[in-house]
C-alpha positions as CSV (number, residue, x, y, z in Angstrom):
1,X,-5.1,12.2,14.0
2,X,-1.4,12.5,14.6
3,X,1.6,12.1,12.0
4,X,4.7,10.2,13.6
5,X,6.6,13.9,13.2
6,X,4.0,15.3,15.7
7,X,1.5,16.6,13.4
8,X,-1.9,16.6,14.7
9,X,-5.1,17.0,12.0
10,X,-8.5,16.2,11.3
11,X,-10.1,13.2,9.2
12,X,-13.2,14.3,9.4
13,X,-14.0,16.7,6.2
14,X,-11.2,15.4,3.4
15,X,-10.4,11.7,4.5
16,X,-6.9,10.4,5.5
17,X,-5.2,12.6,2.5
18,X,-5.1,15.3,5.0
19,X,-2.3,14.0,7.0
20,X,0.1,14.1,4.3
21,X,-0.9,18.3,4.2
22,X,0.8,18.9,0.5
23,X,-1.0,15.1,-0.8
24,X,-4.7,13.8,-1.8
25,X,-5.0,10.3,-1.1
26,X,-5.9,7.9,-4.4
27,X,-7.5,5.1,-2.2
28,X,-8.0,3.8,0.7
29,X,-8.5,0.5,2.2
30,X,-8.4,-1.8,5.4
31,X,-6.5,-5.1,6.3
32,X,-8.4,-7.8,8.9
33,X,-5.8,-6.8,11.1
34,X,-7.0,-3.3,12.1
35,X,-4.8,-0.8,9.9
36,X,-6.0,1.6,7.6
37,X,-3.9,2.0,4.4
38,X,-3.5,5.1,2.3
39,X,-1.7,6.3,-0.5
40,X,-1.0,9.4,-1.7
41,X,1.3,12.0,-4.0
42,X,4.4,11.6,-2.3
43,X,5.1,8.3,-3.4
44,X,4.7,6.4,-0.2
45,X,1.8,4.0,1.7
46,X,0.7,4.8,5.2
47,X,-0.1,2.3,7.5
48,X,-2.4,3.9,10.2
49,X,-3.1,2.4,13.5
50,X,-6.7,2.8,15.1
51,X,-5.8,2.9,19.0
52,X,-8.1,1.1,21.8
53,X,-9.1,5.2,22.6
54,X,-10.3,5.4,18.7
55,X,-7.8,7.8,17.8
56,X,-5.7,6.7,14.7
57,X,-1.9,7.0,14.2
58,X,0.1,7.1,10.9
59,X,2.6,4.7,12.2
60,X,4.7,3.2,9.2
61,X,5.1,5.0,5.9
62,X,6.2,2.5,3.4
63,X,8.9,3.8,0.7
64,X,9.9,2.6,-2.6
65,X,7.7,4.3,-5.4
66,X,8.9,6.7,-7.7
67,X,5.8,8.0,-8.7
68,X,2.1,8.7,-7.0
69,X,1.0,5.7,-5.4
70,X,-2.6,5.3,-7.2
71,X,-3.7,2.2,-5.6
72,X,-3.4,-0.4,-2.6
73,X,-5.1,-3.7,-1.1
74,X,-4.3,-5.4,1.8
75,X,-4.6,-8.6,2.7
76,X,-3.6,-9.5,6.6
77,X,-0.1,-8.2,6.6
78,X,0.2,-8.3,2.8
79,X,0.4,-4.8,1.2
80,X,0.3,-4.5,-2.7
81,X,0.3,-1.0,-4.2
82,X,0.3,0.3,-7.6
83,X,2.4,3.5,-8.8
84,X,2.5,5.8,-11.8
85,X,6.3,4.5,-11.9
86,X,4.3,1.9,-13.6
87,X,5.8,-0.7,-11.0
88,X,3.7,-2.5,-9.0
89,X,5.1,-3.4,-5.2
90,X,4.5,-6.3,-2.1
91,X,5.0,-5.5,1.1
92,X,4.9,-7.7,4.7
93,X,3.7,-5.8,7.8
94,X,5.5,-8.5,9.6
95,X,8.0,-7.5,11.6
96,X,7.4,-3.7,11.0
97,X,4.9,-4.0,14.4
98,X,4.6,-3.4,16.7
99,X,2.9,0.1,16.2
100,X,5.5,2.3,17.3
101,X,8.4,1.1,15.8
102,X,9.9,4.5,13.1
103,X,11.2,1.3,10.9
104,X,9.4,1.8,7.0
105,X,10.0,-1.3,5.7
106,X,11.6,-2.4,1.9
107,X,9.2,-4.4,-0.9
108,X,9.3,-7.7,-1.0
109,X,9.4,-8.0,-4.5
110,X,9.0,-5.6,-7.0
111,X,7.1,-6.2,-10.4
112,X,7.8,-4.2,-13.7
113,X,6.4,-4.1,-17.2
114,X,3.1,-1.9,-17.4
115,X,3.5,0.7,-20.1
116,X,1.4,3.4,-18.1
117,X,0.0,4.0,-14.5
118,X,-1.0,1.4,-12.6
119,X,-4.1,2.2,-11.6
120,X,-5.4,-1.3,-9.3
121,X,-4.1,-4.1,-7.7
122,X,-5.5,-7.1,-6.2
123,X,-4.4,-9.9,-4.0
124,X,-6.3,-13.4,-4.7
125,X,-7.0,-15.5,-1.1
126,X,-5.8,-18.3,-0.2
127,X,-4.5,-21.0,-2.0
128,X,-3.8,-18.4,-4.5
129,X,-1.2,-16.2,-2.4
130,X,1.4,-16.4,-4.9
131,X,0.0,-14.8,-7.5
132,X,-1.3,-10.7,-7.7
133,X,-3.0,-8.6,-10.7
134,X,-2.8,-5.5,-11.6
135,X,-4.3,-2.5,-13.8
136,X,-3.3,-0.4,-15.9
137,X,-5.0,1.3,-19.2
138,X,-6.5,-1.6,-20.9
139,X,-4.6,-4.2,-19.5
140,X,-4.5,-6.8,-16.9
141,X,-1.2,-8.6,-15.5
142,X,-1.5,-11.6,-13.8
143,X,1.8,-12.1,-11.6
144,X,3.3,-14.9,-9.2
145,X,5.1,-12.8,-6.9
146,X,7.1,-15.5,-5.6
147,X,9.1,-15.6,-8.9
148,X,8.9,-11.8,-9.5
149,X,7.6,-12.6,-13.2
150,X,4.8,-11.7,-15.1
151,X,2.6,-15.2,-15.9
152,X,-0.1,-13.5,-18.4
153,X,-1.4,-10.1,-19.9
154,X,-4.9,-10.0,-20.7
């Protein structure tokens, strides 16, 4: 496994946590267009790249959390993640590929209003694209991310 700053590691015993060294990874999950995603203590979401060799490469780290990123899910080059910033994040892997670029990419939108940790996300499929929901304690948020608003807590 190798980090973009050179750092070469194993997957094998611990999972992808172990490229970040001084992280755990909270989840982990895969998009239909071949990455792996991760996130981790240091506030960020790793894209990882499995090559044609079946090596992997942490290729984009995506910044913008202010807390540990608890939770992800992907859905083709839709990213939403969940933080204990109690914010909840969507990111577009569009234009951040190829692979190699160093470029980590700014949310799309950015949804606030959880009282605690956000602890899971999901993105609904088509024709639902605009809207996400999210976790956290007791409650669920249902949001349109187009607007950036909140449409119902349950």
């Amino acid at each position: 496994f190798q980090a973009e700053d050179g750092i070469r590691d194993s997957v094998a015993s611990r999972g992808l946590g172990d490229v970040y060294k001084r992280q755990s990874s909270y989840n982990v999950t895969s998009n239909s267009i071949g990455h792996i995603l991760s996130c981790s203590d240091d506030m960020t979401v790793g894209v990882v790249c499995v090559l044609r060799d079946g090596s992997l490469l942490l290729s984009k780290l995506l910044h913008g959390h202010v807390g540990r990123v608890r939770s992800i899910y992907a859905q083709g080059n839709r990213v939403l993640s969940g933080s204990d910033d109690r914010s909840v994040k969507l990111w577009s892997l569009e234009g951040l590929l190829p692979e190699y670029t160093t470029e980590s990419g700014k949310p799309l939108v950015t949804l606030t209003g959880h009282s605690g940790p956000v602890t899971g996300v999901l993105l609904p499929v088509t024709p639902y694209q605009q809207w996400a929901f999210s976790a956290a304690g007791c409650s669920v948020r249902l949001w349109d991310v187009v607007q950036g608003t909140c449409l119902k807590v349950m």
